[in-house]
Amino acid sequence: MQNDEVIWQVIRHKHCSFMAKIETGIFCRNPYNVTGICNRSSCPLANSRYATIRDHDGVFYLYMKTIERAHMPNKLWERVKLPRNYENALELIDKHLMYWPKLLVHKTKQRLTKMTQMRIRMRKLALKTREKIMSTPRKEIKREARREEKAEKAALLDKSIEKELVERLRKGLYPDIYNYPEKEYNKVLEMEEMLLAGGEQEEDEEV
């Protein structure tokens, strides 16, 4: 026969996989816990008659456990869908938990209130337009920085090589080469002539 007090003494003082001890207190990770606190009245394992509220994809359900279903673990919790209206949900809780302990009924209603407030805040936050913060991994940042540095060095090298080749072609160091890009070479020469002409005009105006 199931004895709630024996179960509580075992899981409280020996071992419970749902217990979480931190500096502020002892909490319970069991999803059926009505308060989230590890104590005798809130423990879903050490209470034969228990009720709580759970959320499934935005829909609240009232879960109820009784001693008569203790021998059927797959049917241990009876689930009742609660209406979206807060007043109607409270009335349904009163209807199903009419002869249950007043403390448990109060905690169940309190949990419903907190979850309803949380749902309202989530909707308000979803409607607000906020900046999305994207985090970039440190390795990716370093990799991109290395690539940029290599690309800058390659661009400077290409420009220096191009400048040197144009200078050599102008001096006539490659008289027997005819397959170099003559259009680009002439374009560079025209640009330099325009710059020289502009500089001479400025000097004339100053004089």
PDB file of N, CA and C in Angstrom, residues 37-113:
ATOM      1  N   ILE A  37       8.941  24.415  -5.827  1.00  0.00           N
ATOM      2  CA  ILE A  37       9.713  24.348  -4.584  1.00  0.00           C
ATOM      3  C   ILE A  37       9.655  22.923  -4.052  1.00  0.00           C
ATOM      4  N   CYS A  38      10.775  22.461  -3.527  1.00  0.00           N
ATOM      5  CA  CYS A  38      10.844  21.110  -2.973  1.00  0.00           C
ATOM      6  C   CYS A  38      10.408  21.145  -1.510  1.00  0.00           C
ATOM      7  N   ASN A  39       9.144  20.823  -1.252  1.00  0.00           N
ATOM      8  CA  ASN A  39       8.647  20.683   0.122  1.00  0.00           C
ATOM      9  C   ASN A  39       7.560  19.613   0.148  1.00  0.00           C
ATOM     10  N   ARG A  40       7.068  19.319   1.332  1.00  0.00           N
ATOM     11  CA  ARG A  40       6.126  18.204   1.508  1.00  0.00           C
ATOM     12  C   ARG A  40       4.813  18.442   0.783  1.00  0.00           C
ATOM     13  N   SER A  41       4.291  19.635   0.834  1.00  0.00           N
ATOM     14  CA  SER A  41       2.980  19.904   0.239  1.00  0.00           C
ATOM     15  C   SER A  41       3.026  20.072  -1.271  1.00  0.00           C
ATOM     16  N   SER A  42       4.215  20.412  -1.828  1.00  0.00           N
ATOM     17  CA  SER A  42       4.322  20.650  -3.271  1.00  0.00           C
ATOM     18  C   SER A  42       4.895  19.474  -4.043  1.00  0.00           C
ATOM     19  N   CYS A  43       5.315  18.428  -3.361  1.00  0.00           N
ATOM     20  CA  CYS A  43       5.955  17.307  -4.048  1.00  0.00           C
ATOM     21  C   CYS A  43       4.915  16.464  -4.792  1.00  0.00           C
ATOM     22  N   PRO A  44       5.025  16.304  -6.115  1.00  0.00           N
ATOM     23  CA  PRO A  44       4.051  15.488  -6.854  1.00  0.00           C
ATOM     24  C   PRO A  44       4.240  13.990  -6.656  1.00  0.00           C
ATOM     25  N   LEU A  45       5.409  13.577  -6.141  1.00  0.00           N
ATOM     26  CA  LEU A  45       5.657  12.158  -5.918  1.00  0.00           C
ATOM     27  C   LEU A  45       5.158  11.696  -4.551  1.00  0.00           C
ATOM     28  N   ALA A  46       5.200  12.575  -3.569  1.00  0.00           N
ATOM     29  CA  ALA A  46       4.841  12.200  -2.203  1.00  0.00           C
ATOM     30  C   ALA A  46       3.422  12.620  -1.834  1.00  0.00           C
ATOM     31  N   ASN A  47       2.588  12.876  -2.820  1.00  0.00           N
ATOM     32  CA  ASN A  47       1.183  13.213  -2.570  1.00  0.00           C
ATOM     33  C   ASN A  47       0.303  12.357  -3.476  1.00  0.00           C
ATOM     34  N   SER A  48      -0.535  11.537  -2.866  1.00  0.00           N
ATOM     35  CA  SER A  48      -1.405  10.659  -3.651  1.00  0.00           C
ATOM     36  C   SER A  48      -2.458  11.439  -4.415  1.00  0.00           C
ATOM     37  N   ARG A  49      -2.927  12.525  -3.822  1.00  0.00           N
ATOM     38  CA  ARG A  49      -3.904  13.401  -4.480  1.00  0.00           C
ATOM     39  C   ARG A  49      -3.184  14.701  -4.815  1.00  0.00           C
ATOM     40  N   TYR A  50      -3.118  14.983  -6.098  1.00  0.00           N
ATOM     41  CA  TYR A  50      -2.317  16.134  -6.531  1.00  0.00           C
ATOM     42  C   TYR A  50      -2.933  16.731  -7.798  1.00  0.00           C
ATOM     43  N   ALA A  51      -2.746  18.034  -7.971  1.00  0.00           N
ATOM     44  CA  ALA A  51      -3.256  18.742  -9.155  1.00  0.00           C
ATOM     45  C   ALA A  51      -2.274  19.843  -9.524  1.00  0.00           C
ATOM     46  N   THR A  52      -2.164  20.110 -10.811  1.00  0.00           N
ATOM     47  CA  THR A  52      -1.276  21.168 -11.299  1.00  0.00           C
ATOM     48  C   THR A  52      -1.770  21.660 -12.657  1.00  0.00           C
ATOM     49  N   ILE A  53      -1.119  22.718 -13.155  1.00  0.00           N
ATOM     50  CA  ILE A  53      -1.445  23.306 -14.467  1.00  0.00           C
ATOM     51  C   ILE A  53      -0.206  23.182 -15.343  1.00  0.00           C
ATOM     52  N   ARG A  54      -0.394  22.721 -16.578  1.00  0.00           N
ATOM     53  CA  ARG A  54       0.714  22.628 -17.528  1.00  0.00           C
ATOM     54  C   ARG A  54       0.322  23.265 -18.848  1.00  0.00           C
ATOM     55  N   ASP A  55       1.341  23.725 -19.561  1.00  0.00           N
ATOM     56  CA  ASP A  55       1.140  24.420 -20.834  1.00  0.00           C
ATOM     57  C   ASP A  55       1.627  23.529 -21.971  1.00  0.00           C
ATOM     58  N   HIS A  56       0.762  23.343 -22.981  1.00  0.00           N
ATOM     59  CA  HIS A  56       1.124  22.569 -24.174  1.00  0.00           C
ATOM     60  C   HIS A  56       0.789  23.406 -25.406  1.00  0.00           C
ATOM     61  N   ASP A  57       1.841  24.015 -25.996  1.00  0.00           N
ATOM     62  CA  ASP A  57       1.685  24.823 -27.211  1.00  0.00           C
ATOM     63  C   ASP A  57       0.661  25.942 -27.018  1.00  0.00           C
ATOM     64  N   GLY A  58       0.759  26.636 -25.894  1.00  0.00           N
ATOM     65  CA  GLY A  58      -0.110  27.774 -25.640  1.00  0.00           C
ATOM     66  C   GLY A  58      -1.473  27.426 -25.075  1.00  0.00           C
ATOM     67  N   VAL A  59      -1.734  26.149 -24.816  1.00  0.00           N
ATOM     68  CA  VAL A  59      -3.017  25.711 -24.260  1.00  0.00           C
ATOM     69  C   VAL A  59      -2.761  25.185 -22.855  1.00  0.00           C
ATOM     70  N   PHE A  60      -3.557  25.655 -21.884  1.00  0.00           N
ATOM     71  CA  PHE A  60      -3.397  25.236 -20.495  1.00  0.00           C
ATOM     72  C   PHE A  60      -4.276  24.022 -20.211  1.00  0.00           C
ATOM     73  N   TYR A  61      -3.693  23.083 -19.460  1.00  0.00           N
ATOM     74  CA  TYR A  61      -4.408  21.863 -19.080  1.00  0.00           C
ATOM     75  C   TYR A  61      -4.323  21.694 -17.560  1.00  0.00           C
ATOM     76  N   LEU A  62      -5.414  21.224 -16.985  1.00  0.00           N
ATOM     77  CA  LEU A  62      -5.448  20.882 -15.572  1.00  0.00           C
ATOM     78  C   LEU A  62      -5.143  19.395 -15.432  1.00  0.00           C
ATOM     79  N   TYR A  63      -4.066  19.073 -14.707  1.00  0.00           N
ATOM     80  CA  TYR A  63      -3.666  17.684 -14.482  1.00  0.00           C
ATOM     81  C   TYR A  63      -4.047  17.292 -13.054  1.00  0.00           C
ATOM     82  N   MET A  64      -4.707  16.130 -12.917  1.00  0.00           N
ATOM     83  CA  MET A  64      -5.146  15.641 -11.610  1.00  0.00           C
ATOM     84  C   MET A  64      -4.693  14.202 -11.424  1.00  0.00           C
ATOM     85  N   LYS A  65      -4.203  13.913 -10.210  1.00  0.00           N
ATOM     86  CA  LYS A  65      -3.738  12.573  -9.863  1.00  0.00           C
ATOM     87  C   LYS A  65      -4.465  12.112  -8.602  1.00  0.00           C
ATOM     88  N   THR A  66      -4.935  10.858  -8.617  1.00  0.00           N
ATOM     89  CA  THR A  66      -5.606  10.284  -7.448  1.00  0.00           C
ATOM     90  C   THR A  66      -4.991   8.924  -7.127  1.00  0.00           C
ATOM     91  N   ILE A  67      -5.196   8.480  -5.907  1.00  0.00           N
ATOM     92  CA  ILE A  67      -4.612   7.221  -5.452  1.00  0.00           C
ATOM     93  C   ILE A  67      -5.216   6.021  -6.164  1.00  0.00           C
ATOM     94  N   GLU A  68      -6.448   6.172  -6.679  1.00  0.00           N
ATOM     95  CA  GLU A  68      -7.117   5.039  -7.339  1.00  0.00           C
ATOM     96  C   GLU A  68      -6.428   4.643  -8.642  1.00  0.00           C
ATOM     97  N   ARG A  69      -5.658   5.550  -9.226  1.00  0.00           N
ATOM     98  CA  ARG A  69      -4.979   5.251 -10.490  1.00  0.00           C
ATOM     99  C   ARG A  69      -3.484   5.013 -10.287  1.00  0.00           C
ATOM    100  N   ALA A  70      -3.058   4.781  -9.061  1.00  0.00           N
ATOM    101  CA  ALA A  70      -1.628   4.600  -8.780  1.00  0.00           C
ATOM    102  C   ALA A  70      -1.079   3.327  -9.403  1.00  0.00           C
ATOM    103  N   HIS A  71      -1.927   2.327  -9.623  1.00  0.00           N
ATOM    104  CA  HIS A  71      -1.465   1.064 -10.191  1.00  0.00           C
ATOM    105  C   HIS A  71      -1.388   1.110 -11.720  1.00  0.00           C
ATOM    106  N   MET A  72      -1.769   2.247 -12.344  1.00  0.00           N
ATOM    107  CA  MET A  72      -1.701   2.419 -13.801  1.00  0.00           C
ATOM    108  C   MET A  72      -0.864   3.663 -14.115  1.00  0.00           C
ATOM    109  N   PRO A  73       0.442   3.516 -14.241  1.00  0.00           N
ATOM    110  CA  PRO A  73       1.300   4.699 -14.467  1.00  0.00           C
ATOM    111  C   PRO A  73       0.960   5.459 -15.748  1.00  0.00           C
ATOM    112  N   ASN A  74       0.520   4.741 -16.795  1.00  0.00           N
ATOM    113  CA  ASN A  74       0.203   5.429 -18.053  1.00  0.00           C
ATOM    114  C   ASN A  74      -1.104   6.216 -17.970  1.00  0.00           C
ATOM    115  N   LYS A  75      -1.932   5.932 -16.988  1.00  0.00           N
ATOM    116  CA  LYS A  75      -3.196   6.651 -16.806  1.00  0.00           C
ATOM    117  C   LYS A  75      -3.237   7.359 -15.451  1.00  0.00           C
ATOM    118  N   LEU A  76      -2.056   7.650 -14.926  1.00  0.00           N
ATOM    119  CA  LEU A  76      -1.994   8.224 -13.583  1.00  0.00           C
ATOM    120  C   LEU A  76      -2.559   9.639 -13.543  1.00  0.00           C
ATOM    121  N   TRP A  77      -2.282  10.432 -14.589  1.00  0.00           N
ATOM    122  CA  TRP A  77      -2.706  11.835 -14.608  1.00  0.00           C
ATOM    123  C   TRP A  77      -3.907  12.005 -15.525  1.00  0.00           C
ATOM    124  N   GLU A  78      -4.968  12.575 -14.979  1.00  0.00           N
ATOM    125  CA  GLU A  78      -6.154  12.918 -15.774  1.00  0.00           C
ATOM    126  C   GLU A  78      -5.991  14.345 -16.277  1.00  0.00           C
ATOM    127  N   ARG A  79      -6.175  14.536 -17.565  1.00  0.00           N
ATOM    128  CA  ARG A  79      -5.945  15.848 -18.174  1.00  0.00           C
ATOM    129  C   ARG A  79      -7.252  16.480 -18.613  1.00  0.00           C
ATOM    130  N   VAL A  80      -7.457  17.745 -18.228  1.00  0.00           N
ATOM    131  CA  VAL A  80      -8.668  18.499 -18.592  1.00  0.00           C
ATOM    132  C   VAL A  80      -8.228  19.796 -19.247  1.00  0.00           C
ATOM    133  N   LYS A  81      -8.707  20.058 -20.452  1.00  0.00           N
ATOM    134  CA  LYS A  81      -8.357  21.286 -21.174  1.00  0.00           C
ATOM    135  C   LYS A  81      -9.091  22.470 -20.573  1.00  0.00           C
ATOM    136  N   LEU A  82      -8.349  23.540 -20.293  1.00  0.00           N
ATOM    137  CA  LEU A  82      -8.943  24.744 -19.708  1.00  0.00           C
ATOM    138  C   LEU A  82      -9.261  25.754 -20.806  1.00  0.00           C
ATOM    139  N   PRO A  83     -10.354  26.500 -20.677  1.00  0.00           N
ATOM    140  CA  PRO A  83     -10.679  27.529 -21.683  1.00  0.00           C
ATOM    141  C   PRO A  83      -9.688  28.681 -21.631  1.00  0.00           C
ATOM    142  N   ARG A  84      -9.602  29.429 -22.712  1.00  0.00           N
ATOM    143  CA  ARG A  84      -8.665  30.552 -22.780  1.00  0.00           C
ATOM    144  C   ARG A  84      -9.097  31.696 -21.872  1.00  0.00           C
ATOM    145  N   ASN A  85     -10.392  31.792 -21.600  1.00  0.00           N
ATOM    146  CA  ASN A  85     -10.885  32.838 -20.707  1.00  0.00           C
ATOM    147  C   ASN A  85     -10.474  32.524 -19.271  1.00  0.00           C
ATOM    148  N   TYR A  86      -9.887  33.515 -18.608  1.00  0.00           N
ATOM    149  CA  TYR A  86      -9.357  33.292 -17.263  1.00  0.00           C
ATOM    150  C   TYR A  86     -10.469  32.979 -16.260  1.00  0.00           C
ATOM    151  N   GLU A  87     -11.587  33.701 -16.337  1.00  0.00           N
ATOM    152  CA  GLU A  87     -12.699  33.484 -15.390  1.00  0.00           C
ATOM    153  C   GLU A  87     -13.280  32.082 -15.563  1.00  0.00           C
ATOM    154  N   ASN A  88     -13.473  31.678 -16.808  1.00  0.00           N
ATOM    155  CA  ASN A  88     -14.029  30.344 -17.064  1.00  0.00           C
ATOM    156  C   ASN A  88     -13.066  29.244 -16.612  1.00  0.00           C
ATOM    157  N   ALA A  89     -11.768  29.492 -16.761  1.00  0.00           N
ATOM    158  CA  ALA A  89     -10.785  28.503 -16.322  1.00  0.00           C
ATOM    159  C   ALA A  89     -10.821  28.333 -14.807  1.00  0.00           C
ATOM    160  N   LEU A  90     -10.983  29.426 -14.064  1.00  0.00           N
ATOM    161  CA  LEU A  90     -11.085  29.330 -12.607  1.00  0.00           C
ATOM    162  C   LEU A  90     -12.337  28.562 -12.184  1.00  0.00           C
ATOM    163  N   GLU A  91     -13.435  28.815 -12.891  1.00  0.00           N
ATOM    164  CA  GLU A  91     -14.679  28.090 -12.575  1.00  0.00           C
ATOM    165  C   GLU A  91     -14.520  26.590 -12.824  1.00  0.00           C
ATOM    166  N   LEU A  92     -13.808  26.229 -13.895  1.00  0.00           N
ATOM    167  CA  LEU A  92     -13.604  24.813 -14.197  1.00  0.00           C
ATOM    168  C   LEU A  92     -12.705  24.148 -13.146  1.00  0.00           C
ATOM    169  N   ILE A  93     -11.714  24.900 -12.668  1.00  0.00           N
ATOM    170  CA  ILE A  93     -10.857  24.362 -11.603  1.00  0.00           C
ATOM    171  C   ILE A  93     -11.675  24.131 -10.332  1.00  0.00           C
ATOM    172  N   ASP A  94     -12.540  25.087  -9.982  1.00  0.00           N
ATOM    173  CA  ASP A  94     -13.400  24.915  -8.800  1.00  0.00           C
ATOM    174  C   ASP A  94     -14.330  23.718  -8.951  1.00  0.00           C
ATOM    175  N   LYS A  95     -14.772  23.489 -10.164  1.00  0.00           N
ATOM    176  CA  LYS A  95     -15.698  22.377 -10.402  1.00  0.00           C
ATOM    177  C   LYS A  95     -15.004  21.028 -10.224  1.00  0.00           C
ATOM    178  N   HIS A  96     -13.800  20.886 -10.780  1.00  0.00           N
ATOM    179  CA  HIS A  96     -13.101  19.600 -10.716  1.00  0.00           C
ATOM    180  C   HIS A  96     -12.421  19.372  -9.367  1.00  0.00           C
ATOM    181  N   LEU A  97     -12.062  20.433  -8.664  1.00  0.00           N
ATOM    182  CA  LEU A  97     -11.370  20.309  -7.379  1.00  0.00           C
ATOM    183  C   LEU A  97     -12.270  20.750  -6.224  1.00  0.00           C
ATOM    184  N   MET A  98     -13.532  20.396  -6.330  1.00  0.00           N
ATOM    185  CA  MET A  98     -14.508  20.865  -5.345  1.00  0.00           C
ATOM    186  C   MET A  98     -14.202  20.332  -3.944  1.00  0.00           C
ATOM    187  N   TYR A  99     -13.865  19.054  -3.811  1.00  0.00           N
ATOM    188  CA  TYR A  99     -13.643  18.430  -2.504  1.00  0.00           C
ATOM    189  C   TYR A  99     -12.160  18.165  -2.224  1.00  0.00           C
ATOM    190  N   TRP A 100     -11.288  18.888  -2.906  1.00  0.00           N
ATOM    191  CA  TRP A 100      -9.858  18.716  -2.714  1.00  0.00           C
ATOM    192  C   TRP A 100      -9.379  19.662  -1.603  1.00  0.00           C
ATOM    193  N   PRO A 101      -8.178  19.457  -1.069  1.00  0.00           N
ATOM    194  CA  PRO A 101      -7.652  20.367  -0.040  1.00  0.00           C
ATOM    195  C   PRO A 101      -7.583  21.813  -0.536  1.00  0.00           C
ATOM    196  N   LYS A 102      -7.978  22.745   0.333  1.00  0.00           N
ATOM    197  CA  LYS A 102      -8.047  24.154  -0.059  1.00  0.00           C
ATOM    198  C   LYS A 102      -6.666  24.710  -0.438  1.00  0.00           C
ATOM    199  N   LEU A 103      -5.636  24.249   0.258  1.00  0.00           N
ATOM    200  CA  LEU A 103      -4.284  24.730  -0.050  1.00  0.00           C
ATOM    201  C   LEU A 103      -3.864  24.341  -1.461  1.00  0.00           C
ATOM    202  N   LEU A 104      -4.146  23.115  -1.867  1.00  0.00           N
ATOM    203  CA  LEU A 104      -3.794  22.659  -3.214  1.00  0.00           C
ATOM    204  C   LEU A 104      -4.597  23.405  -4.278  1.00  0.00           C
ATOM    205  N   VAL A 105      -5.879  23.656  -4.000  1.00  0.00           N
ATOM    206  CA  VAL A 105      -6.712  24.425  -4.944  1.00  0.00           C
ATOM    207  C   VAL A 105      -6.160  25.839  -5.095  1.00  0.00           C
ATOM    208  N   HIS A 106      -5.751  26.445  -3.986  1.00  0.00           N
ATOM    209  CA  HIS A 106      -5.203  27.805  -4.031  1.00  0.00           C
ATOM    210  C   HIS A 106      -3.905  27.843  -4.837  1.00  0.00           C
ATOM    211  N   LYS A 107      -3.026  26.869  -4.629  1.00  0.00           N
ATOM    212  CA  LYS A 107      -1.768  26.826  -5.380  1.00  0.00           C
ATOM    213  C   LYS A 107      -2.005  26.602  -6.868  1.00  0.00           C
ATOM    214  N   THR A 108      -2.996  25.797  -7.198  1.00  0.00           N
ATOM    215  CA  THR A 108      -3.313  25.548  -8.610  1.00  0.00           C
ATOM    216  C   THR A 108      -3.820  26.823  -9.281  1.00  0.00           C
ATOM    217  N   LYS A 109      -4.697  27.551  -8.586  1.00  0.00           N
ATOM    218  CA  LYS A 109      -5.212  28.812  -9.139  1.00  0.00           C
ATOM    219  C   LYS A 109      -4.092  29.840  -9.244  1.00  0.00           C
ATOM    220  N   GLN A 110      -3.214  29.836  -8.273  1.00  0.00           N
ATOM    221  CA  GLN A 110      -2.078  30.765  -8.308  1.00  0.00           C
ATOM    222  C   GLN A 110      -1.167  30.470  -9.494  1.00  0.00           C
ATOM    223  N   ARG A 111      -0.947  29.202  -9.783  1.00  0.00           N
ATOM    224  CA  ARG A 111      -0.124  28.827 -10.934  1.00  0.00           C
ATOM    225  C   ARG A 111      -0.794  29.247 -12.237  1.00  0.00           C
ATOM    226  N   LEU A 112      -2.108  29.069 -12.322  1.00  0.00           N
ATOM    227  CA  LEU A 112      -2.840  29.510 -13.513  1.00  0.00           C
ATOM    228  C   LEU A 112      -2.714  31.018 -13.702  1.00  0.00           C
ATOM    229  N   THR A 113      -2.801  31.778 -12.610  1.00  0.00           N
ATOM    230  CA  THR A 113      -2.677  33.240 -12.691  1.00  0.00           C
ATOM    231  C   THR A 113      -1.304  33.642 -13.206  1.00  0.00           C
TER     232      THR A 113
END
